[in-house]
JSON list of C-alpha atoms in Angstrom, two decimals:
[
{"chain": "A", "resi": 1, "resn": "MET", "atom": "CA", "xyz": [1.01, -28.13, -13.71]},
{"chain": "A", "resi": 2, "resn": "LEU", "atom": "CA", "xyz": [-0.21, -25.24, -14.02]},
{"chain": "A", "resi": 3, "resn": "LEU", "atom": "CA", "xyz": [3.71, -23.84, -14.15]},
{"chain": "A", "resi": 4, "resn": "GLU", "atom": "CA", "xyz": [3.90, -26.01, -17.36]},
{"chain": "A", "resi": 5, "resn": "THR", "atom": "CA", "xyz": [1.25, -25.38, -19.26]},
{"chain": "A", "resi": 6, "resn": "ILE", "atom": "CA", "xyz": [2.74, -21.42, -19.87]},
{"chain": "A", "resi": 7, "resn": "PRO", "atom": "CA", "xyz": [5.29, -21.17, -22.49]},
{"chain": "A", "resi": 8, "resn": "ARG", "atom": "CA", "xyz": [8.51, -20.31, -21.85]},
{"chain": "A", "resi": 9, "resn": "ILE", "atom": "CA", "xyz": [8.39, -21.01, -19.13]},
{"chain": "A", "resi": 10, "resn": "LYS", "atom": "CA", "xyz": [11.48, -22.71, -17.15]},
{"chain": "A", "resi": 11, "resn": "ILE", "atom": "CA", "xyz": [10.89, -24.81, -13.86]},
{"chain": "A", "resi": 12, "resn": "VAL", "atom": "CA", "xyz": [14.66, -25.55, -12.32]},
{"chain": "A", "resi": 13, "resn": "GLY", "atom": "CA", "xyz": [12.74, -26.56, -9.54]},
{"chain": "A", "resi": 14, "resn": "GLU", "atom": "CA", "xyz": [10.69, -27.61, -6.71]},
{"chain": "A", "resi": 15, "resn": "ALA", "atom": "CA", "xyz": [10.81, -28.04, -2.82]},
{"chain": "A", "resi": 16, "resn": "GLY", "atom": "CA", "xyz": [9.71, -29.78, -0.07]},
{"chain": "A", "resi": 17, "resn": "ASP", "atom": "CA", "xyz": [9.15, -27.32, 2.15]},
{"chain": "A", "resi": 18, "resn": "GLY", "atom": "CA", "xyz": [11.01, -23.45, 3.74]},
{"chain": "A", "resi": 19, "resn": "CYS", "atom": "CA", "xyz": [14.87, -24.19, 4.22]},
{"chain": "A", "resi": 20, "resn": "GLU", "atom": "CA", "xyz": [14.58, -26.77, 1.37]},
{"chain": "A", "resi": 21, "resn": "ALA", "atom": "CA", "xyz": [13.38, -24.10, -1.34]},
{"chain": "A", "resi": 22, "resn": "LEU", "atom": "CA", "xyz": [15.90, -21.43, 0.24]},
{"chain": "A", "resi": 23, "resn": "GLU", "atom": "CA", "xyz": [18.64, -23.89, -1.02]},
{"chain": "A", "resi": 24, "resn": "LEU", "atom": "CA", "xyz": [17.21, -24.42, -4.06]},
{"chain": "A", "resi": 25, "resn": "ILE", "atom": "CA", "xyz": [17.22, -21.05, -4.60]},
{"chain": "A", "resi": 26, "resn": "ARG", "atom": "CA", "xyz": [20.57, -20.00, -3.35]},
{"chain": "A", "resi": 27, "resn": "THR", "atom": "CA", "xyz": [22.04, -22.94, -6.16]},
{"chain": "A", "resi": 28, "resn": "ARG", "atom": "CA", "xyz": [20.04, -22.34, -9.22]},
{"chain": "A", "resi": 29, "resn": "ARG", "atom": "CA", "xyz": [18.84, -18.57, -9.35]},
{"chain": "A", "resi": 30, "resn": "PRO", "atom": "CA", "xyz": [15.59, -18.49, -10.54]},
{"chain": "A", "resi": 31, "resn": "HIS", "atom": "CA", "xyz": [14.00, -15.52, -11.88]},
{"chain": "A", "resi": 32, "resn": "VAL", "atom": "CA", "xyz": [10.92, -16.28, -10.14]},
{"chain": "A", "resi": 33, "resn": "VAL", "atom": "CA", "xyz": [9.47, -18.20, -6.87]},
{"chain": "A", "resi": 34, "resn": "ILE", "atom": "CA", "xyz": [5.94, -19.74, -6.46]},
{"chain": "A", "resi": 35, "resn": "VAL", "atom": "CA", "xyz": [5.81, -19.93, -2.38]},
{"chain": "A", "resi": 36, "resn": "GLY", "atom": "CA", "xyz": [3.55, -21.60, -1.12]},
{"chain": "A", "resi": 37, "resn": "LEU", "atom": "CA", "xyz": [2.67, -20.45, 2.54]},
{"chain": "A", "resi": 38, "resn": "GLY", "atom": "CA", "xyz": [1.85, -23.48, 5.14]},
{"chain": "A", "resi": 39, "resn": "LEU", "atom": "CA", "xyz": [5.30, -24.78, 3.42]},
{"chain": "A", "resi": 40, "resn": "SER", "atom": "CA", "xyz": [7.20, -27.33, 7.05]},
{"chain": "A", "resi": 41, "resn": "ARG", "atom": "CA", "xyz": [10.12, -25.99, 8.39]},
{"chain": "A", "resi": 42, "resn": "LEU", "atom": "CA", "xyz": [9.61, -22.12, 7.71]},
{"chain": "A", "resi": 43, "resn": "ASN", "atom": "CA", "xyz": [6.45, -20.58, 6.18]},
{"chain": "A", "resi": 44, "resn": "GLY", "atom": "CA", "xyz": [5.94, -18.70, 3.06]},
{"chain": "A", "resi": 45, "resn": "PHE", "atom": "CA", "xyz": [6.54, -15.63, 4.76]},
{"chain": "A", "resi": 46, "resn": "GLU", "atom": "CA", "xyz": [9.35, -16.64, 6.46]},
{"chain": "A", "resi": 47, "resn": "VAL", "atom": "CA", "xyz": [10.90, -17.86, 3.04]},
{"chain": "A", "resi": 48, "resn": "ILE", "atom": "CA", "xyz": [9.84, -14.43, 1.05]},
{"chain": "A", "resi": 49, "resn": "ALA", "atom": "CA", "xyz": [11.29, -11.94, 4.39]},
{"chain": "A", "resi": 50, "resn": "ARG", "atom": "CA", "xyz": [15.22, -14.07, 4.07]},
{"chain": "A", "resi": 51, "resn": "LEU", "atom": "CA", "xyz": [14.84, -14.46, -0.01]},
{"chain": "A", "resi": 52, "resn": "SER", "atom": "CA", "xyz": [14.25, -10.31, -0.11]},
{"chain": "A", "resi": 53, "resn": "LYS", "atom": "CA", "xyz": [17.39, -9.89, 1.92]},
{"chain": "A", "resi": 54, "resn": "GLU", "atom": "CA", "xyz": [19.50, -12.56, 0.25]},
{"chain": "A", "resi": 55, "resn": "PHE", "atom": "CA", "xyz": [18.54, -12.34, -3.40]},
{"chain": "A", "resi": 56, "resn": "PRO", "atom": "CA", "xyz": [16.29, -9.43, -3.88]},
{"chain": "A", "resi": 57, "resn": "GLU", "atom": "CA", "xyz": [16.85, -9.38, -7.36]},
{"chain": "A", "resi": 58, "resn": "VAL", "atom": "CA", "xyz": [14.84, -13.16, -6.97]},
{"chain": "A", "resi": 59, "resn": "LYS", "atom": "CA", "xyz": [11.03, -11.91, -7.35]},
{"chain": "A", "resi": 60, "resn": "ALA", "atom": "CA", "xyz": [8.59, -14.13, -4.79]},
{"chain": "A", "resi": 61, "resn": "ILE", "atom": "CA", "xyz": [4.23, -15.06, -5.38]},
{"chain": "A", "resi": 62, "resn": "LEU", "atom": "CA", "xyz": [2.90, -16.36, -2.76]},
{"chain": "A", "resi": 63, "resn": "ALA", "atom": "CA", "xyz": [0.21, -18.31, -2.99]},
{"chain": "A", "resi": 64, "resn": "SER", "atom": "CA", "xyz": [-2.52, -19.65, -0.65]},
{"chain": "A", "resi": 65, "resn": "LEU", "atom": "CA", "xyz": [-5.72, -20.62, 0.31]},
{"chain": "A", "resi": 66, "resn": "HIS", "atom": "CA", "xyz": [-6.14, -17.29, 2.97]},
{"chain": "A", "resi": 67, "resn": "ALA", "atom": "CA", "xyz": [-7.23, -13.51, 1.04]},
{"chain": "A", "resi": 68, "resn": "GLY", "atom": "CA", "xyz": [-7.32, -12.00, 4.07]},
{"chain": "A", "resi": 69, "resn": "LYS", "atom": "CA", "xyz": [-6.79, -8.59, 4.20]},
{"chain": "A", "resi": 70, "resn": "GLU", "atom": "CA", "xyz": [-3.67, -9.71, 7.34]},
{"chain": "A", "resi": 71, "resn": "TYR", "atom": "CA", "xyz": [-2.54, -12.29, 5.17]},
{"chain": "A", "resi": 72, "resn": "VAL", "atom": "CA", "xyz": [-2.11, -10.06, 2.08]},
{"chain": "A", "resi": 73, "resn": "ALA", "atom": "CA", "xyz": [-0.50, -7.23, 3.93]},
{"chain": "A", "resi": 74, "resn": "GLN", "atom": "CA", "xyz": [2.66, -9.46, 5.73]},
{"chain": "A", "resi": 75, "resn": "ALA", "atom": "CA", "xyz": [3.77, -11.66, 2.55]},
{"chain": "A", "resi": 76, "resn": "LEU", "atom": "CA", "xyz": [3.50, -8.10, 1.15]},
{"chain": "A", "resi": 77, "resn": "LEU", "atom": "CA", "xyz": [5.69, -6.34, 4.01]},
{"chain": "A", "resi": 78, "resn": "ALA", "atom": "CA", "xyz": [7.97, -9.29, 3.66]},
{"chain": "A", "resi": 79, "resn": "GLY", "atom": "CA", "xyz": [8.47, -8.75, -0.36]},
{"chain": "A", "resi": 80, "resn": "ALA", "atom": "CA", "xyz": [6.66, -10.60, -1.87]},
{"chain": "A", "resi": 81, "resn": "SER", "atom": "CA", "xyz": [5.64, -9.30, -5.70]},
{"chain": "A", "resi": 82, "resn": "GLY", "atom": "CA", "xyz": [2.66, -10.92, -6.34]},
{"chain": "A", "resi": 83, "resn": "TYR", "atom": "CA", "xyz": [-0.14, -13.08, -4.15]},
{"chain": "A", "resi": 84, "resn": "LEU", "atom": "CA", "xyz": [-2.65, -15.64, -5.81]},
{"chain": "A", "resi": 85, "resn": "ALA", "atom": "CA", "xyz": [-5.49, -17.72, -4.62]},
{"chain": "A", "resi": 86, "resn": "LYS", "atom": "CA", "xyz": [-4.10, -21.69, -4.99]},
{"chain": "A", "resi": 87, "resn": "ASP", "atom": "CA", "xyz": [-6.64, -22.20, -7.89]},
{"chain": "A", "resi": 88, "resn": "THR", "atom": "CA", "xyz": [-5.78, -19.30, -9.68]},
{"chain": "A", "resi": 89, "resn": "ALA", "atom": "CA", "xyz": [-5.99, -19.54, -13.57]},
{"chain": "A", "resi": 90, "resn": "PRO", "atom": "CA", "xyz": [-2.58, -20.60, -16.22]},
{"chain": "A", "resi": 91, "resn": "ALA", "atom": "CA", "xyz": [-3.58, -17.00, -17.81]},
{"chain": "A", "resi": 92, "resn": "GLU", "atom": "CA", "xyz": [-3.77, -15.38, -14.18]},
{"chain": "A", "resi": 93, "resn": "LEU", "atom": "CA", "xyz": [-0.74, -16.91, -13.29]},
{"chain": "A", "resi": 94, "resn": "LYS", "atom": "CA", "xyz": [0.98, -15.70, -16.26]},
{"chain": "A", "resi": 95, "resn": "LEU", "atom": "CA", "xyz": [-0.06, -11.71, -15.70]},
{"chain": "A", "resi": 96, "resn": "ALA", "atom": "CA", "xyz": [1.87, -12.06, -11.83]},
{"chain": "A", "resi": 97, "resn": "ILE", "atom": "CA", "xyz": [4.79, -13.71, -13.52]},
{"chain": "A", "resi": 98, "resn": "ASP", "atom": "CA", "xyz": [5.36, -11.28, -15.58]},
{"chain": "A", "resi": 99, "resn": "ALA", "atom": "CA", "xyz": [4.35, -8.16, -13.48]},
{"chain": "A", "resi": 100, "resn": "ALA", "atom": "CA", "xyz": [6.88, -9.83, -11.08]},
{"chain": "A", "resi": 101, "resn": "MET", "atom": "CA", "xyz": [9.39, -9.75, -13.90]},
{"chain": "A", "resi": 102, "resn": "ASP", "atom": "CA", "xyz": [8.99, -5.61, -14.59]},
{"chain": "A", "resi": 103, "resn": "GLY", "atom": "CA", "xyz": [9.02, -5.24, -11.18]},
{"chain": "A", "resi": 104, "resn": "GLU", "atom": "CA", "xyz": [5.74, -4.50, -10.33]},
{"chain": "A", "resi": 105, "resn": "THR", "atom": "CA", "xyz": [2.92, -6.04, -7.60]},
{"chain": "A", "resi": 106, "resn": "TYR", "atom": "CA", "xyz": [0.17, -8.59, -8.42]},
{"chain": "A", "resi": 107, "resn": "LEU", "atom": "CA", "xyz": [-2.37, -9.51, -6.64]},
{"chain": "A", "resi": 108, "resn": "SER", "atom": "CA", "xyz": [-4.99, -11.62, -8.24]},
{"chain": "A", "resi": 109, "resn": "ARG", "atom": "CA", "xyz": [-8.86, -10.98, -8.92]},
{"chain": "A", "resi": 110, "resn": "ASP", "atom": "CA", "xyz": [-9.49, -12.21, -5.57]},
{"chain": "A", "resi": 111, "resn": "VAL", "atom": "CA", "xyz": [-7.43, -10.74, -2.94]},
{"chain": "A", "resi": 112, "resn": "SER", "atom": "CA", "xyz": [-7.81, -7.67, -4.31]},
{"chain": "A", "resi": 113, "resn": "ARG", "atom": "CA", "xyz": [-11.04, -6.55, -4.66]},
{"chain": "A", "resi": 114, "resn": "ARG", "atom": "CA", "xyz": [-11.36, -8.15, -0.66]},
{"chain": "A", "resi": 115, "resn": "ALA", "atom": "CA", "xyz": [-8.21, -5.67, -0.41]},
{"chain": "A", "resi": 116, "resn": "VAL", "atom": "CA", "xyz": [-9.59, -3.09, -1.98]},
{"chain": "A", "resi": 117, "resn": "ASN", "atom": "CA", "xyz": [-13.47, -3.19, 0.22]},
{"chain": "A", "resi": 118, "resn": "ALA", "atom": "CA", "xyz": [-11.11, -3.57, 3.53]},
{"chain": "A", "resi": 119, "resn": "TYR", "atom": "CA", "xyz": [-9.07, -0.10, 2.04]},
{"chain": "A", "resi": 120, "resn": "VAL", "atom": "CA", "xyz": [-12.37, 1.54, 1.58]},
{"chain": "A", "resi": 121, "resn": "LYS", "atom": "CA", "xyz": [-13.93, -0.33, 5.11]},
{"chain": "A", "resi": 122, "resn": "ASN", "atom": "CA", "xyz": [-11.33, 1.40, 7.00]},
{"chain": "A", "resi": 123, "resn": "ILE", "atom": "CA", "xyz": [-10.91, 4.92, 5.23]},
{"chain": "A", "resi": 124, "resn": "GLY", "atom": "CA", "xyz": [-15.04, 5.04, 5.64]},
{"chain": "A", "resi": 125, "resn": "ARG", "atom": "CA", "xyz": [-14.06, 4.52, 9.28]},
{"chain": "A", "resi": 126, "resn": "LYS", "atom": "CA", "xyz": [-11.45, 6.99, 9.71]},
{"chain": "A", "resi": 127, "resn": "GLY", "atom": "CA", "xyz": [-13.66, 9.42, 7.00]},
{"chain": "A", "resi": 128, "resn": "ALA", "atom": "CA", "xyz": [-12.16, 10.29, 3.87]},
{"chain": "A", "resi": 129, "resn": "PRO", "atom": "CA", "xyz": [-9.81, 12.53, 4.45]},
{"chain": "A", "resi": 130, "resn": "LEU", "atom": "CA", "xyz": [-11.64, 16.02, 2.83]},
{"chain": "A", "resi": 131, "resn": "MET", "atom": "CA", "xyz": [-15.02, 14.07, 3.67]},
{"chain": "A", "resi": 132, "resn": "GLY", "atom": "CA", "xyz": [-14.90, 15.93, 7.44]},
{"chain": "A", "resi": 133, "resn": "LEU", "atom": "CA", "xyz": [-14.72, 19.40, 5.20]},
{"chain": "A", "resi": 134, "resn": "THR", "atom": "CA", "xyz": [-17.58, 21.21, 4.10]},
{"chain": "A", "resi": 135, "resn": "PRO", "atom": "CA", "xyz": [-18.76, 21.77, 0.34]},
{"chain": "A", "resi": 136, "resn": "ARG", "atom": "CA", "xyz": [-17.63, 25.41, 0.77]},
{"chain": "A", "resi": 137, "resn": "GLN", "atom": "CA", "xyz": [-14.54, 24.84, 2.70]},
{"chain": "A", "resi": 138, "resn": "ARG", "atom": "CA", "xyz": [-13.41, 22.69, -0.23]},
{"chain": "A", "resi": 139, "resn": "GLU", "atom": "CA", "xyz": [-14.29, 24.65, -3.37]},
{"chain": "A", "resi": 140, "resn": "ILE", "atom": "CA", "xyz": [-11.53, 27.37, -0.70]},
{"chain": "A", "resi": 141, "resn": "LEU", "atom": "CA", "xyz": [-9.05, 25.24, -0.41]},
{"chain": "A", "resi": 142, "resn": "GLN", "atom": "CA", "xyz": [-9.33, 24.41, -4.19]},
{"chain": "A", "resi": 143, "resn": "LEU", "atom": "CA", "xyz": [-8.81, 27.65, -5.10]},
{"chain": "A", "resi": 144, "resn": "ILE", "atom": "CA", "xyz": [-6.40, 28.39, -2.26]},
{"chain": "A", "resi": 145, "resn": "ALA", "atom": "CA", "xyz": [-4.31, 25.71, -3.97]},
{"chain": "A", "resi": 146, "resn": "GLU", "atom": "CA", "xyz": [-4.87, 26.68, -7.45]},
{"chain": "A", "resi": 147, "resn": "GLY", "atom": "CA", "xyz": [-3.24, 29.94, -6.24]},
{"chain": "A", "resi": 148, "resn": "LYS", "atom": "CA", "xyz": [-6.03, 32.42, -5.93]},
{"chain": "A", "resi": 149, "resn": "ASN", "atom": "CA", "xyz": [-5.98, 35.87, -3.39]},
{"chain": "A", "resi": 150, "resn": "THR", "atom": "CA", "xyz": [-8.79, 36.71, -0.85]},
{"chain": "A", "resi": 151, "resn": "LYS", "atom": "CA", "xyz": [-10.00, 38.96, -3.24]},
{"chain": "A", "resi": 152, "resn": "GLU", "atom": "CA", "xyz": [-10.39, 37.15, -6.13]},
{"chain": "A", "resi": 153, "resn": "ILE", "atom": "CA", "xyz": [-11.88, 33.43, -4.52]},
{"chain": "A", "resi": 154, "resn": "ALA", "atom": "CA", "xyz": [-14.08, 36.56, -2.74]},
{"chain": "A", "resi": 155, "resn": "PHE", "atom": "CA", "xyz": [-15.06, 37.56, -6.61]},
{"chain": "A", "resi": 156, "resn": "LEU", "atom": "CA", "xyz": [-15.18, 34.43, -7.75]},
{"chain": "A", "resi": 157, "resn": "LEU", "atom": "CA", "xyz": [-17.86, 32.79, -5.08]},
{"chain": "A", "resi": 158, "resn": "ARG", "atom": "CA", "xyz": [-19.54, 36.71, -4.92]},
{"chain": "A", "resi": 159, "resn": "LEU", "atom": "CA", "xyz": [-18.71, 36.76, -1.27]},
{"chain": "A", "resi": 160, "resn": "SER", "atom": "CA", "xyz": [-16.90, 39.69, 1.08]},
{"chain": "A", "resi": 161, "resn": "VAL", "atom": "CA", "xyz": [-13.93, 39.23, 1.92]},
{"chain": "A", "resi": 162, "resn": "LYS", "atom": "CA", "xyz": [-14.50, 39.23, 4.81]},
{"chain": "A", "resi": 163, "resn": "THR", "atom": "CA", "xyz": [-16.89, 35.68, 4.93]},
{"chain": "A", "resi": 164, "resn": "VAL", "atom": "CA", "xyz": [-13.93, 34.22, 3.06]},
{"chain": "A", "resi": 165, "resn": "GLU", "atom": "CA", "xyz": [-11.37, 35.17, 5.65]},
{"chain": "A", "resi": 166, "resn": "ALA", "atom": "CA", "xyz": [-13.95, 33.84, 8.15]},
{"chain": "A", "resi": 167, "resn": "HIS", "atom": "CA", "xyz": [-14.36, 30.68, 5.59]},
{"chain": "A", "resi": 168, "resn": "ARG", "atom": "CA", "xyz": [-10.56, 30.28, 5.29]},
{"chain": "A", "resi": 169, "resn": "LYS", "atom": "CA", "xyz": [-9.56, 30.00, 9.30]},
{"chain": "A", "resi": 170, "resn": "GLN", "atom": "CA", "xyz": [-11.99, 27.94, 9.78]},
{"chain": "A", "resi": 171, "resn": "LEU", "atom": "CA", "xyz": [-10.61, 25.66, 7.49]},
{"chain": "A", "resi": 172, "resn": "MET", "atom": "CA", "xyz": [-6.81, 25.89, 9.18]},
{"chain": "A", "resi": 173, "resn": "ASN", "atom": "CA", "xyz": [-8.78, 25.35, 12.39]},
{"chain": "A", "resi": 174, "resn": "ARG", "atom": "CA", "xyz": [-9.94, 22.25, 10.74]},
{"chain": "A", "resi": 175, "resn": "LEU", "atom": "CA", "xyz": [-7.03, 21.24, 9.07]},
{"chain": "A", "resi": 176, "resn": "ASP", "atom": "CA", "xyz": [-4.33, 22.71, 12.31]},
{"chain": "A", "resi": 177, "resn": "ILE", "atom": "CA", "xyz": [-3.06, 23.80, 8.93]},
{"chain": "A", "resi": 178, "resn": "HIS", "atom": "CA", "xyz": [-1.49, 27.81, 9.58]},
{"chain": "A", "resi": 179, "resn": "ASP", "atom": "CA", "xyz": [0.13, 28.57, 5.97]},
{"chain": "A", "resi": 180, "resn": "VAL", "atom": "CA", "xyz": [-1.21, 28.13, 2.57]},
{"chain": "A", "resi": 181, "resn": "VAL", "atom": "CA", "xyz": [1.72, 26.78, 1.59]},
{"chain": "A", "resi": 182, "resn": "GLY", "atom": "CA", "xyz": [0.31, 23.85, 4.09]},
{"chain": "A", "resi": 183, "resn": "LEU", "atom": "CA", "xyz": [-2.84, 24.21, 2.39]},
{"chain": "A", "resi": 184, "resn": "VAL", "atom": "CA", "xyz": [-1.76, 24.07, -0.93]},
{"chain": "A", "resi": 185, "resn": "ARG", "atom": "CA", "xyz": [0.77, 20.48, -0.09]},
{"chain": "A", "resi": 186, "resn": "TYR", "atom": "CA", "xyz": [-2.78, 19.39, 1.95]},
{"chain": "A", "resi": 187, "resn": "ALA", "atom": "CA", "xyz": [-4.86, 20.18, -0.95]},
{"chain": "A", "resi": 188, "resn": "MET", "atom": "CA", "xyz": [-2.78, 18.35, -3.99]},
{"chain": "A", "resi": 189, "resn": "ARG", "atom": "CA", "xyz": [-2.14, 14.90, -1.79]},
{"chain": "A", "resi": 190, "resn": "PHE", "atom": "CA", "xyz": [-5.79, 14.66, -1.54]},
{"chain": "A", "resi": 191, "resn": "GLY", "atom": "CA", "xyz": [-6.21, 14.98, -5.26]},
{"chain": "A", "resi": 192, "resn": "LEU", "atom": "CA", "xyz": [-8.16, 18.56, -4.52]},
{"chain": "A", "resi": 193, "resn": "VAL", "atom": "CA", "xyz": [-5.40, 19.56, -7.22]},
{"chain": "A", "resi": 194, "resn": "PRO", "atom": "CA", "xyz": [-2.99, 18.66, -9.73]},
{"chain": "A", "resi": 195, "resn": "LEU", "atom": "CA", "xyz": [0.47, 19.73, -9.90]},
{"chain": "A", "resi": 196, "resn": "GLU", "atom": "CA", "xyz": [0.54, 21.59, -12.73]},
{"chain": "A", "resi": 197, "resn": "THR", "atom": "CA", "xyz": [-3.10, 23.62, -11.61]},
{"chain": "A", "resi": 198, "resn": "GLN", "atom": "CA", "xyz": [-0.74, 25.19, -9.50]},
{"chain": "A", "resi": 199, "resn": "ARG", "atom": "CA", "xyz": [1.04, 28.91, -10.13]},
{"chain": "A", "resi": 200, "resn": "GLY", "atom": "CA", "xyz": [4.58, 28.65, -10.28]}
]
């Protein structure tokens, strides 16, 4: 019913279980498939996984009442292009279909909010990578990544060369990275300095 309210959407089939869904996909080759999680015979995860291998050009969006991170992760790992709450609005369903057709991944607002919250909690438990460093170490790491040598860093921070060397040694020990190239890569990886800032 929701799909019928969206302009330029043509419904080419509707299946009663997972096996029937795969058969219909094989014969009718839709561009996008909306898959329910609780299908009989083959559940939604399995349908999407088989679909991804057999017909990678067909995009699958999972619609489910469950918005837990484990369900979302399993759907995306199976190859889903989107994950929607079953009570989603037509406008959001259209956004998900458009995103799938463009080769992007779409998560409904509630699912996205839960996923982000879970990610932030996970990062908080592990500790954000740069938060394990002191402010001075982060400052020196950024200057190293910007291509500054020890004397330049000492001048900019109004420190002695020996003090900068001591901070750099502590930084390397903390990160278990023992060369400048590795420090630069680390800084770029975690967004401390953009790629274009690094000297060529």
